[in-house]
């Protein structure tokens, strides 16, 4: 769906421009009110905006992953997850397999970020890996891969970082206005007209500081619902099995615990709202995500070929809206034989992921490994997990009493 | 005078449309090419895994010389045909899949082999490669279908015949999953 890709790139640029204007306005007003020089405020604010824009483009993903306490994992840490990610990467026709991260949290959720498909990152929580079977996991990863393929990740990443920055800056500005600046302003006021202009500017500054986070939020949320629907459509198409994602969403929605590492800035990135706020009315107005029950119903009522047109049809049927969500080029594509690309080959992995105890064990092992634990397979069938900086050279198996030499880093 | 402008406008519009149509065809053809490269990577990976597998299995299966030989032969055939036509490659890969399947079926009778870690790792790698081949094939066949549609449908078909865009072949594999799913044929 190339219009989407183009639109997302355009939106990223518009976002930058809007931020620049917003910053310039606030800087101008603050400079006038507090520094006797609107130009100085303007220059500082624009420089700051440019710096933030560059920062969010170049390392927004690292900032987001760090603030979410995500740890990068390798193939051997969780082979099934890696295989699923690679399969979905291939199904989406993307050039490079994204880096995979795991978040040590019980609430099931996932997000994708990065500036382009070559630098994409996908993060999933431990709770997700513990709860979903292979088909469901594939649905979720397909959704995230949809965000990557549609280039949602760039826009969402930059918006997240800038939104966070604006919220912080507005707070700083608010306190600066409350506690500082007042005295100097009065002594330097020139004629009566100047004083009046200053008073107006003060009002403008206050209004902007209060409204800036709100503007930023609106800008951010404007199109994020549509993005979620489209990523669902991509998932259905890649997996040819919408039921997988539907079941996954059901499990995610059924889990009541909020995700501790998510905040208001990063919430929109996740596959399902991680904050789970109680008050419905307000949540609906600014909600970044469509209601999960609706997404599930759309996925379940897909019929025929598992392509974008089928999703669009189901969307219109469920929501009762006349206009669908899929852009023109997506509807054009009426291809796709309905067969899900599953071979008997995944049976072993499917069985492994179908067993909850095995899932919990695999997820735990991936986390242990991330903390530097070493795994030693004892011939008696026990796996010994040796903590990093273990004081002794030899570990004794508690089951069979064999000694294992761990000096040579095996 | 006004009529002159209108004619000029129509001509310009026509040219713009032609260019857009041509570019679209090129884009779709490139997509087919890229999608094929993805299949190729996975097929090559499978070809590379098989000699290791045969080497590992040899020691355990002295009485199954024929099964092993047919795997080696099928692999050689597939390697020889890589770079050839899509249909030939698909046929060779199908044959290879079949011999592999019978190899793994025979392996069930050798408990020692099934306890060999190297064998298990190779089995797993081959399985996940096969899975990736099927996803790559899904993407490739989608790309082929949208390209072929554009070549056949009016008005882009005129552009296609003018600049010699030829239809791409889809990659058909016969595996178990394929047989389970209902198939729709558009030819005929």
Coordinates of C-alpha atoms in Angstrom, one line a residue:
Chain A
X1 CA 0.0 0.0 0.0
X2 CA 2.3 2.6 -1.3
X3 CA 0.0 5.7 -0.6
X4 CA 0.3 4.8 3.1
X5 CA 4.0 4.8 3.0
X6 CA 4.0 8.1 1.2
X7 CA 1.4 9.5 3.5
X8 CA 3.4 8.5 6.5
X9 CA 6.5 10.2 5.2
X10 CA 4.5 13.3 4.5
X11 CA 3.0 13.2 7.9
X12 CA 6.5 12.9 9.5
X13 CA 7.5 16.1 7.7
X14 CA 4.2 17.9 8.6
X15 CA 4.8 16.8 12.2
X16 CA 8.2 18.4 12.1
X17 CA 6.9 21.6 10.6
X18 CA 4.1 21.8 13.1
X19 CA 6.5 21.3 15.9
X20 CA 8.7 23.9 14.6
X21 CA 5.9 26.4 14.4
X22 CA 4.7 25.5 17.8
X23 CA 8.1 25.9 19.3
X24 CA 8.7 29.1 17.5
X25 CA 5.5 30.6 18.8
X26 CA 6.1 29.6 22.4
X27 CA 9.7 30.7 22.2
X28 CA 8.7 34.1 20.7
X29 CA 6.1 34.7 23.4
X30 CA 8.4 33.5 26.2
X31 CA 11.3 35.5 24.9
X32 CA 9.2 38.6 24.7
X33 CA 7.7 38.2 28.2
X34 CA 10.8 37.1 30.0
X35 CA 14.0 38.1 28.1
X36 CA 13.0 41.4 26.5
X37 CA 13.9 39.9 23.2
X38 CA 11.4 37.9 21.2
X39 CA 14.0 37.1 18.7
X40 CA 16.4 35.5 21.2
X41 CA 13.5 33.3 22.5
X42 CA 12.6 32.4 18.9
X43 CA 16.2 31.4 18.0
X44 CA 16.6 29.3 21.1
X45 CA 13.3 27.6 20.6
X46 CA 13.9 26.8 17.0
X47 CA 17.4 25.5 17.7
X48 CA 15.9 23.3 20.4
X49 CA 13.2 22.1 18.1
X50 CA 15.8 21.2 15.4
X51 CA 17.9 19.4 18.0
X52 CA 14.9 17.5 19.2
X53 CA 13.8 16.6 15.7
X54 CA 17.2 15.2 14.9
X55 CA 17.4 13.4 18.2
X56 CA 14.0 11.7 17.7
X57 CA 14.9 10.7 14.2
X58 CA 18.4 9.3 14.9
X59 CA 17.9 7.7 18.3
X60 CA 14.2 7.9 19.1
X61 CA 14.0 4.1 19.0
X62 CA 16.8 3.7 21.5
X63 CA 15.1 6.2 23.8
X64 CA 11.8 4.4 23.6
X65 CA 13.3 1.0 24.1
X66 CA 15.4 2.2 27.0
X67 CA 12.4 3.8 28.7
X68 CA 10.4 0.6 28.2
X69 CA 13.3 -1.4 29.8
X70 CA 13.5 -3.6 26.7
X71 CA 16.4 -6.1 26.3
X72 CA 17.7 -7.2 23.0
X73 CA 17.6 -11.0 22.5
X74 CA 19.3 -13.2 20.0
X75 CA 18.0 -16.2 18.1
X76 CA 19.1 -18.8 20.6
X77 CA 17.4 -17.0 23.5
X78 CA 14.0 -17.7 22.1
X79 CA 14.1 -19.6 18.7
X80 CA 10.4 -19.8 18.2
X81 CA 9.9 -16.0 18.5
X82 CA 12.8 -15.5 16.2
X83 CA 11.4 -17.9 13.6
X84 CA 8.0 -16.2 13.8
X85 CA 9.6 -12.7 13.3
X86 CA 11.5 -13.9 10.3
X87 CA 8.5 -15.6 8.7
X88 CA 6.5 -12.4 9.1
X89 CA 9.4 -10.3 7.7
X90 CA 9.4 -12.6 4.7
X91 CA 5.6 -12.5 4.3
X92 CA 5.8 -8.7 4.4
X93 CA 8.6 -8.7 1.8
X94 CA 10.9 -6.6 4.0
X95 CA 14.6 -6.5 3.4
X96 CA 16.0 -7.2 6.8
X97 CA 14.8 -9.0 9.9
X98 CA 14.1 -6.5 12.7
X99 CA 16.0 -6.6 16.0
X100 CA 13.9 -8.4 18.6
X101 CA 13.5 -7.1 22.2
X102 CA 11.9 -8.6 25.3
X103 CA 10.4 -6.5 28.1
X104 CA 10.4 -8.2 31.5
X105 CA 6.7 -7.4 32.4
X106 CA 3.7 -9.6 33.0
X107 CA 1.1 -7.5 31.0
X108 CA 0.9 -9.0 27.5
X109 CA 1.7 -6.3 24.9
X110 CA 4.1 -5.5 22.0
X111 CA 5.3 -2.6 19.8
X112 CA 7.5 -1.8 16.8
X113 CA 9.7 1.1 16.3
X114 CA 12.7 2.4 14.3
X115 CA 13.3 4.9 11.5
X116 CA 12.8 2.6 8.5
X117 CA 12.5 -1.2 7.8
X118 CA 16.3 -1.5 7.8
X119 CA 16.4 -0.2 11.3
X120 CA 13.2 -1.7 12.7
X121 CA 12.9 -3.1 16.2
X122 CA 10.1 -5.2 17.6
X123 CA 9.6 -5.5 21.3
X124 CA 7.3 -8.0 23.1
X125 CA 6.6 -8.5 26.8
X126 CA 7.4 -11.7 28.7
X127 CA 3.7 -11.9 29.6
X128 CA 2.8 -12.0 25.8
X129 CA 5.2 -14.9 25.2
X130 CA 3.9 -16.8 28.2
X131 CA 0.2 -16.4 27.2
X132 CA 0.0 -16.8 23.4
X133 CA 0.4 -19.9 21.3
X134 CA 2.3 -19.9 18.1
X135 CA -0.6 -18.8 15.8
X136 CA -1.6 -16.0 18.2
X137 CA 2.0 -14.8 18.5
X138 CA 2.3 -14.9 14.7
X139 CA -0.8 -12.6 14.5
X140 CA 0.7 -10.1 16.9
X141 CA 4.1 -10.1 15.1
X142 CA 2.3 -9.8 11.8
X143 CA 0.5 -6.7 13.2
X144 CA 3.8 -5.2 14.2
X145 CA 5.4 -6.1 10.9
X146 CA 2.5 -4.2 9.3
X147 CA 3.5 -1.1 11.2
X148 CA 7.0 -1.6 9.8
X149 CA 5.9 -2.2 6.3
X150 CA 3.5 0.8 6.3
X151 CA 6.3 3.0 7.7
X152 CA 4.1 3.8 10.7
X153 CA 7.2 3.3 12.8
X154 CA 9.0 6.5 11.8
X155 CA 6.0 8.8 12.4
X156 CA 5.1 7.1 15.6
X157 CA 8.6 7.1 17.0
X158 CA 9.2 10.8 16.2
X159 CA 5.8 11.8 17.6
X160 CA 6.4 9.8 20.8
X161 CA 9.7 11.5 21.5
X162 CA 8.5 15.0 20.6
X163 CA 5.4 14.5 22.6
X164 CA 7.5 13.5 25.6
X165 CA 9.8 16.5 25.1
X166 CA 6.9 19.0 24.7
X167 CA 5.2 17.8 27.9
X168 CA 8.5 18.2 29.8
X169 CA 9.2 21.7 28.3
X170 CA 5.6 22.9 28.9
X171 CA 6.0 21.9 32.6
X172 CA 9.2 23.8 32.8
X173 CA 7.7 26.8 31.2
X174 CA 4.7 26.7 33.5
X175 CA 6.8 26.7 36.6
X176 CA 9.1 29.4 35.2
X177 CA 6.0 31.6 34.7
X178 CA 4.7 30.8 38.2
X179 CA 7.8 31.6 40.1
X180 CA 10.1 33.8 38.0
X181 CA 10.3 36.7 35.6
X182 CA 7.6 38.9 37.1
X183 CA 9.9 41.6 38.7
X184 CA 12.1 42.3 35.8
X185 CA 9.3 42.7 33.4
X186 CA 7.7 45.6 35.3
X187 CA 10.9 47.7 35.7
X188 CA 11.8 47.6 32.0
X189 CA 8.3 48.3 30.7
X190 CA 8.5 51.4 28.4
X191 CA 5.4 53.4 27.4
X192 CA 1.9 52.4 28.2
X193 CA 1.4 50.8 24.7
X194 CA 4.4 48.6 25.3
X195 CA 3.0 47.4 28.6
X196 CA -0.2 46.5 27.0
X197 CA 1.6 44.5 24.2
X198 CA 3.6 42.8 26.9
X199 CA 0.5 41.8 28.8
X200 CA -1.0 40.4 25.6
X201 CA 2.2 38.5 24.9
X202 CA 2.1 37.1 28.4
X203 CA -1.4 35.8 27.9
X204 CA -0.3 34.3 24.6
X205 CA 2.7 32.6 26.3
X206 CA 0.5 31.2 29.0
X207 CA -2.1 30.0 26.6
X208 CA 0.6 28.4 24.4
X209 CA 2.3 26.7 27.3
X210 CA -1.0 25.2 28.4
X211 CA -2.2 24.3 25.0
X212 CA 1.1 23.0 23.5
X213 CA 0.8 19.5 25.1
X214 CA -2.8 19.3 24.0
X215 CA -1.9 20.3 20.4
X216 CA 0.9 17.8 20.3
X217 CA -1.5 15.1 21.6
X218 CA -4.1 15.8 19.0
X219 CA -1.6 15.8 16.2
X220 CA -0.4 12.5 17.5
X221 CA -3.7 10.8 17.9
X222 CA -5.4 12.1 14.8
X223 CA -4.6 9.1 12.7
X224 CA -3.4 6.4 15.0
X225 CA -6.7 4.5 15.1
X226 CA -6.7 4.0 11.4
X227 CA -3.1 2.8 11.6
X228 CA -4.1 0.1 14.1
X229 CA -6.9 -1.1 11.8
X230 CA -4.5 -1.2 8.8
X231 CA -1.8 -3.1 10.8
X232 CA -4.5 -5.6 11.7
X233 CA -5.4 -5.9 8.0
X234 CA -1.7 -6.5 7.2
X235 CA -1.5 -9.2 9.9
X236 CA -4.4 -11.0 8.4
X237 CA -2.9 -10.9 5.0
X238 CA 0.6 -12.0 6.1
X239 CA -0.6 -14.9 8.2
X240 CA -3.7 -15.7 6.1
X241 CA -5.2 -16.5 9.5
X242 CA -7.0 -13.6 11.2
X243 CA -8.3 -15.9 13.9
X244 CA -4.8 -16.0 15.4
X245 CA -4.7 -12.2 15.9
X246 CA -8.3 -12.2 17.1
X247 CA -7.5 -14.7 19.8
X248 CA -4.4 -12.8 20.8
X249 CA -6.3 -9.6 21.1
X250 CA -8.9 -11.4 23.2
X251 CA -6.2 -12.6 25.6
X252 CA -4.6 -9.2 25.7
X253 CA -7.9 -7.5 26.5
X254 CA -8.7 -10.1 29.1
X255 CA -5.6 -9.3 31.1
X256 CA -6.5 -6.5 33.6
X257 CA -3.0 -5.5 34.6
X258 CA -1.5 -2.3 33.2
X259 CA 2.0 -2.3 31.7
X260 CA 4.2 -0.5 34.3
X261 CA 7.0 0.5 31.8
X262 CA 4.5 2.2 29.4
X263 CA 3.6 5.9 29.9
X264 CA 1.3 8.4 28.2
X265 CA 3.9 9.2 25.6
X266 CA 4.7 5.6 24.5
X267 CA 1.1 4.2 25.0
X268 CA 0.2 4.7 21.3
X269 CA 3.0 2.5 20.1
X270 CA 1.6 -0.7 21.7
X271 CA -0.7 -3.2 19.9
X272 CA -3.3 -2.6 22.7
X273 CA -3.6 0.4 25.1
X274 CA -1.1 -0.6 27.9
X275 CA -2.5 1.9 30.4
X276 CA -6.0 0.4 30.7
X277 CA -7.6 3.6 32.2
X278 CA -10.8 3.2 34.1
X279 CA -12.7 6.3 33.0
X280 CA -14.3 5.5 29.7
X281 CA -15.6 8.8 28.5
X282 CA -12.3 10.7 28.5
X283 CA -10.4 7.6 27.4
X284 CA -12.6 7.4 24.3
X285 CA -11.9 11.0 23.2
X286 CA -8.2 10.8 23.3
X287 CA -7.9 7.0 22.8
X288 CA -5.1 6.0 20.5
X289 CA -6.6 2.6 19.9
X290 CA -9.9 1.5 18.5
X291 CA -12.0 -0.6 20.9
X292 CA -10.5 -4.1 21.0
X293 CA -13.8 -5.8 20.8
X294 CA -14.5 -4.1 17.5
X295 CA -11.1 -5.1 16.1
X296 CA -11.8 -8.7 17.1
X297 CA -15.2 -8.7 15.4
X298 CA -13.7 -7.3 12.2
X299 CA -11.1 -10.0 12.1
X300 CA -13.6 -12.7 12.8
X301 CA -16.0 -11.6 10.1
X302 CA -13.3 -11.6 7.4
X303 CA -14.4 -14.0 4.7
X304 CA -13.0 -15.3 1.4
X305 CA -9.5 -14.4 0.4
X306 CA -7.4 -13.0 3.2
X307 CA -6.5 -9.8 1.5
X308 CA -7.0 -6.1 2.2
X309 CA -10.3 -5.9 0.3
X310 CA -11.7 -8.6 2.5
X311 CA -10.7 -6.7 5.7
X312 CA -12.2 -3.5 4.3
X313 CA -15.4 -5.3 3.6
X314 CA -15.5 -6.8 7.1
X315 CA -14.6 -3.3 8.6
X316 CA -17.6 -1.7 6.8
X317 CA -19.9 -4.5 7.9
X318 CA -18.9 -4.4 11.6
X319 CA -18.7 -0.6 12.0
X320 CA -21.5 0.2 9.7
X321 CA -19.5 3.0 8.1
X322 CA -19.8 3.6 4.4
X323 CA -16.1 4.3 3.9
X324 CA -13.6 1.7 4.7
X325 CA -10.0 2.1 6.1
X326 CA -7.9 0.5 3.3
X327 CA -6.4 3.0 0.8
X328 CA -7.0 2.6 -2.9
X329 CA -4.0 0.6 -3.9
X330 CA -4.7 -1.9 -1.1
X331 CA -8.2 -2.5 -2.5
X332 CA -6.9 -3.0 -6.0
X333 CA -5.0 -6.0 -4.9
X334 CA -7.6 -8.8 -5.2
X335 CA -5.0 -11.5 -5.3
X336 CA -4.1 -14.0 -2.6
X337 CA -5.2 -17.5 -2.6
X338 CA -6.6 -18.2 0.8
X339 CA -4.2 -20.9 1.9
X340 CA -2.4 -20.1 5.1
X341 CA 1.4 -20.5 4.6
X342 CA 1.8 -23.2 7.2
X343 CA 3.7 -26.3 6.5
X344 CA 3.7 -29.5 8.7
X345 CA 7.2 -28.2 9.6
X346 CA 5.9 -25.9 12.3
X347 CA 4.0 -28.7 14.1
X348 CA 6.9 -29.1 16.5
X349 CA 7.0 -25.4 17.3
X350 CA 3.3 -25.2 17.4
X351 CA 3.1 -28.0 20.0
X352 CA 5.9 -26.3 22.0
X353 CA 4.0 -23.0 22.0
X354 CA 0.7 -24.8 22.7
X355 CA 2.0 -26.0 26.1
X356 CA 1.7 -23.2 28.7
X357 CA 4.3 -24.6 31.0
X358 CA 6.8 -24.9 28.2
X359 CA 6.1 -21.3 27.1
X360 CA 6.7 -20.0 30.6
X361 CA 9.9 -22.0 30.8
X362 CA 11.1 -20.7 27.4
X363 CA 10.3 -17.1 28.3
X364 CA 12.0 -17.4 31.7
X365 CA 15.1 -18.9 30.0
X366 CA 15.3 -16.0 27.6
X367 CA 15.2 -13.6 30.5
X368 CA 17.7 -15.6 32.5
X369 CA 20.1 -15.5 29.6
X370 CA 19.7 -11.8 29.3
X371 CA 20.8 -11.4 32.8
X372 CA 24.1 -13.2 32.0
X373 CA 23.1 -16.7 33.3
X374 CA 24.9 -19.6 31.7
X375 CA 23.0 -22.7 30.8
X376 CA 24.7 -26.1 31.2
X377 CA 23.0 -29.3 30.0
X378 CA 23.8 -32.1 32.3
X379 CA 23.7 -35.6 30.7
X380 CA 21.1 -36.6 33.3
X381 CA 18.6 -34.3 31.6
X382 CA 18.8 -31.4 34.1
X383 CA 19.6 -27.9 32.9
X384 CA 21.8 -26.0 35.3
X385 CA 21.5 -22.2 35.3
X386 CA 24.7 -20.6 36.5
X387 CA 24.5 -17.0 37.6
X388 CA 27.1 -14.5 36.2
X389 CA 30.2 -14.1 38.4
X390 CA 29.6 -17.5 40.0
X391 CA 32.3 -17.8 42.7
X392 CA 33.3 -21.4 42.0
X393 CA 34.9 -23.1 39.0
X394 CA 32.8 -26.2 39.3
X395 CA 29.0 -26.7 39.6
X396 CA 27.6 -29.9 40.9
X397 CA 24.3 -31.1 39.4
X398 CA 21.8 -31.4 42.2
X399 CA 20.1 -34.4 40.6
X400 CA 22.9 -36.8 39.7
X401 CA 25.9 -35.2 41.5
X402 CA 28.1 -34.8 38.3
X403 CA 30.6 -32.0 38.5
X404 CA 30.7 -29.5 35.6
X405 CA 33.7 -27.4 34.9
X406 CA 32.6 -23.9 34.0
X407 CA 36.0 -22.1 33.8
X408 CA 36.4 -22.2 30.0
X409 CA 33.2 -20.3 29.4
X410 CA 31.3 -23.3 28.0
Chain B
X1 CA -7.6 28.9 -29.9
X2 CA -9.5 27.5 -26.9
X3 CA -9.9 24.2 -28.8
X4 CA -6.1 24.2 -29.4
X5 CA -5.5 24.5 -25.6
X6 CA -8.0 21.8 -24.9
X7 CA -6.3 19.4 -27.3
X8 CA -2.9 20.3 -25.8
X9 CA -4.3 19.6 -22.3
X10 CA -5.6 16.2 -23.4
X11 CA -2.3 15.3 -25.0
X12 CA -0.4 16.3 -21.8
X13 CA -2.8 14.4 -19.7
X14 CA -2.4 11.3 -21.9
X15 CA 1.4 11.5 -21.7
X16 CA 1.3 11.8 -17.9
X17 CA -1.0 8.8 -17.7
X18 CA 1.3 6.8 -20.0
X19 CA 4.3 7.6 -17.9
X20 CA 2.5 6.7 -14.7
X21 CA 1.3 3.4 -16.2
X22 CA 4.8 2.5 -17.3
X23 CA 6.3 3.4 -13.9
X24 CA 3.7 1.3 -12.2
X25 CA 4.5 -1.7 -14.4
X26 CA 8.2 -1.3 -13.7
X27 CA 7.5 -1.1 -10.0
X28 CA 5.5 -4.3 -10.1
X29 CA 8.2 -6.1 -12.1
X30 CA 10.8 -5.1 -9.6
X31 CA 8.6 -6.3 -6.8
X32 CA 8.4 -9.7 -8.5
X33 CA 12.2 -9.8 -8.9
X34 CA 12.8 -8.9 -5.2
X35 CA 10.2 -11.4 -4.1
X36 CA 12.0 -14.1 -6.1
X37 CA 15.3 -13.2 -4.5
X38 CA 13.7 -13.9 -1.1
X39 CA 12.7 -17.4 -2.3
X40 CA 16.1 -18.0 -3.7
X41 CA 17.8 -17.1 -0.4
X42 CA 15.8 -19.7 1.4
X43 CA 16.2 -22.4 -1.3
X44 CA 20.0 -21.9 -1.2
X45 CA 19.9 -22.2 2.6
X46 CA 18.1 -25.5 2.2
X47 CA 20.6 -26.7 -0.3
X48 CA 23.5 -25.8 2.0
X49 CA 22.0 -27.7 5.0
X50 CA 21.5 -31.0 3.2
X51 CA 25.1 -32.2 2.8
X52 CA 25.5 -31.7 6.6
X53 CA 22.4 -33.7 7.2
X54 CA 23.5 -36.6 4.9
X55 CA 26.9 -36.6 6.6
X56 CA 25.3 -36.8 10.0
X57 CA 22.8 -39.5 9.1
X58 CA 25.3 -41.7 7.1
X59 CA 26.8 -43.3 10.2
X60 CA 23.5 -44.4 11.6
X61 CA 21.6 -45.6 8.5
X62 CA 23.9 -48.1 6.8
X63 CA 20.9 -49.9 5.4
X64 CA 19.2 -46.9 3.8
X65 CA 21.8 -46.1 1.2
X66 CA 19.2 -45.6 -1.4
X67 CA 17.2 -43.1 0.5
X68 CA 20.3 -41.1 1.2
X69 CA 21.4 -41.2 -2.4
X70 CA 18.1 -40.0 -3.7
X71 CA 18.3 -37.0 -1.3
X72 CA 21.8 -36.2 -2.6
X73 CA 20.6 -36.6 -6.2
X74 CA 17.5 -34.5 -5.7
X75 CA 19.6 -31.8 -4.1
X76 CA 22.1 -31.9 -7.0
X77 CA 19.3 -31.6 -9.5
X78 CA 17.8 -28.6 -7.6
X79 CA 21.2 -26.9 -7.4
X80 CA 21.8 -27.5 -11.2
X81 CA 18.4 -26.0 -12.0
X82 CA 18.7 -22.9 -9.8
X83 CA 18.7 -19.9 -12.1
X84 CA 16.5 -21.8 -14.6
X85 CA 12.8 -21.3 -15.2
X86 CA 10.5 -21.0 -12.2
X87 CA 8.5 -24.1 -13.2
X88 CA 11.6 -26.3 -13.5
X89 CA 12.9 -25.1 -10.1
X90 CA 9.6 -25.7 -8.5
X91 CA 9.6 -29.2 -9.8
X92 CA 13.1 -29.9 -8.6
X93 CA 12.3 -28.4 -5.2
X94 CA 9.2 -30.5 -4.9
X95 CA 11.2 -33.7 -5.6
X96 CA 13.7 -32.6 -3.0
X97 CA 11.0 -32.0 -0.4
X98 CA 9.6 -35.5 -1.1
X99 CA 13.0 -37.2 -0.6
X100 CA 13.6 -35.3 2.6
X101 CA 10.2 -36.3 3.9
X102 CA 10.9 -39.9 3.3
X103 CA 14.4 -39.5 4.9
X104 CA 12.8 -38.1 8.0
X105 CA 10.2 -40.9 8.0
X106 CA 12.9 -43.5 7.8
X107 CA 14.8 -41.8 10.6
X108 CA 11.9 -42.6 12.9
X109 CA 13.2 -46.2 13.0
X110 CA 16.6 -45.2 14.4
X111 CA 16.3 -44.2 18.1
X112 CA 20.1 -43.4 18.3
X113 CA 19.9 -41.0 15.4
X114 CA 16.9 -39.3 16.9
X115 CA 19.0 -38.7 20.1
X116 CA 21.8 -37.1 18.1
X117 CA 21.8 -33.4 18.9
X118 CA 23.3 -32.5 15.6
X119 CA 20.6 -34.3 13.7
X120 CA 17.9 -32.7 15.8
X121 CA 19.3 -29.2 15.2
X122 CA 19.5 -29.9 11.4
X123 CA 16.0 -31.2 11.4
X124 CA 14.7 -28.1 13.1
X125 CA 16.7 -25.8 10.8
X126 CA 15.3 -27.6 7.7
X127 CA 11.8 -27.4 9.1
X128 CA 12.0 -23.6 9.8
X129 CA 13.6 -23.1 6.3
X130 CA 10.7 -24.9 4.7
X131 CA 8.3 -22.7 6.6
X132 CA 10.2 -19.6 5.4
X133 CA 10.1 -20.9 1.8
X134 CA 6.3 -21.1 2.0
X135 CA 6.0 -17.5 3.3
X136 CA 8.5 -16.3 0.6
X137 CA 6.4 -18.2 -1.9
X138 CA 3.2 -16.5 -0.7
X139 CA 4.8 -13.1 -1.1
X140 CA 6.2 -13.9 -4.5
X141 CA 2.9 -15.4 -5.8
X142 CA 1.1 -12.3 -4.6
X143 CA 3.6 -10.1 -6.5
X144 CA 3.3 -12.2 -9.6
X145 CA -0.5 -12.0 -9.5
X146 CA -0.7 -8.3 -9.2
X147 CA 1.9 -7.9 -12.0
X148 CA 0.1 -10.3 -14.3
X149 CA -3.2 -8.6 -13.6
X150 CA -1.8 -5.3 -14.7
X151 CA -0.3 -6.8 -17.9
X152 CA -3.6 -8.4 -18.8
X153 CA -6.0 -5.6 -17.9
X154 CA -7.0 -2.6 -20.0
X155 CA -5.5 0.0 -20.3
X156 CA -2.1 -1.0 -18.9
X157 CA -2.0 -4.1 -21.2
X158 CA -1.3 -1.8 -24.2
X159 CA 1.6 -0.3 -22.4
X160 CA 2.8 -3.8 -21.4
X161 CA 2.7 -5.1 -25.0
X162 CA 4.4 -1.9 -26.3
X163 CA 7.4 -2.3 -23.9
X164 CA 7.5 -6.1 -23.9
X165 CA 6.5 -6.8 -20.3
X166 CA 5.9 -10.5 -20.1
X167 CA 3.9 -12.4 -17.6
X168 CA 5.7 -13.8 -14.6
X169 CA 5.4 -17.4 -13.5
X170 CA 4.1 -18.3 -10.1
X171 CA 6.0 -20.7 -7.9
X172 CA 3.9 -23.7 -7.1
X173 CA 4.9 -26.2 -4.5
X174 CA 3.1 -29.4 -3.7
X175 CA 3.3 -29.9 0.0
X176 CA 0.8 -31.1 2.6
X177 CA -0.5 -27.7 3.6
X178 CA -1.2 -27.0 -0.1
X179 CA -3.2 -30.1 -0.6
X180 CA -5.4 -29.4 2.5
X181 CA -6.4 -25.9 1.3
X182 CA -9.0 -25.5 -1.4
X183 CA -7.4 -24.4 -4.6
X184 CA -8.9 -22.0 -7.0
X185 CA -7.7 -22.1 -10.6
X186 CA -7.9 -19.1 -12.8
X187 CA -6.6 -20.6 -15.9
X188 CA -9.0 -22.1 -18.4

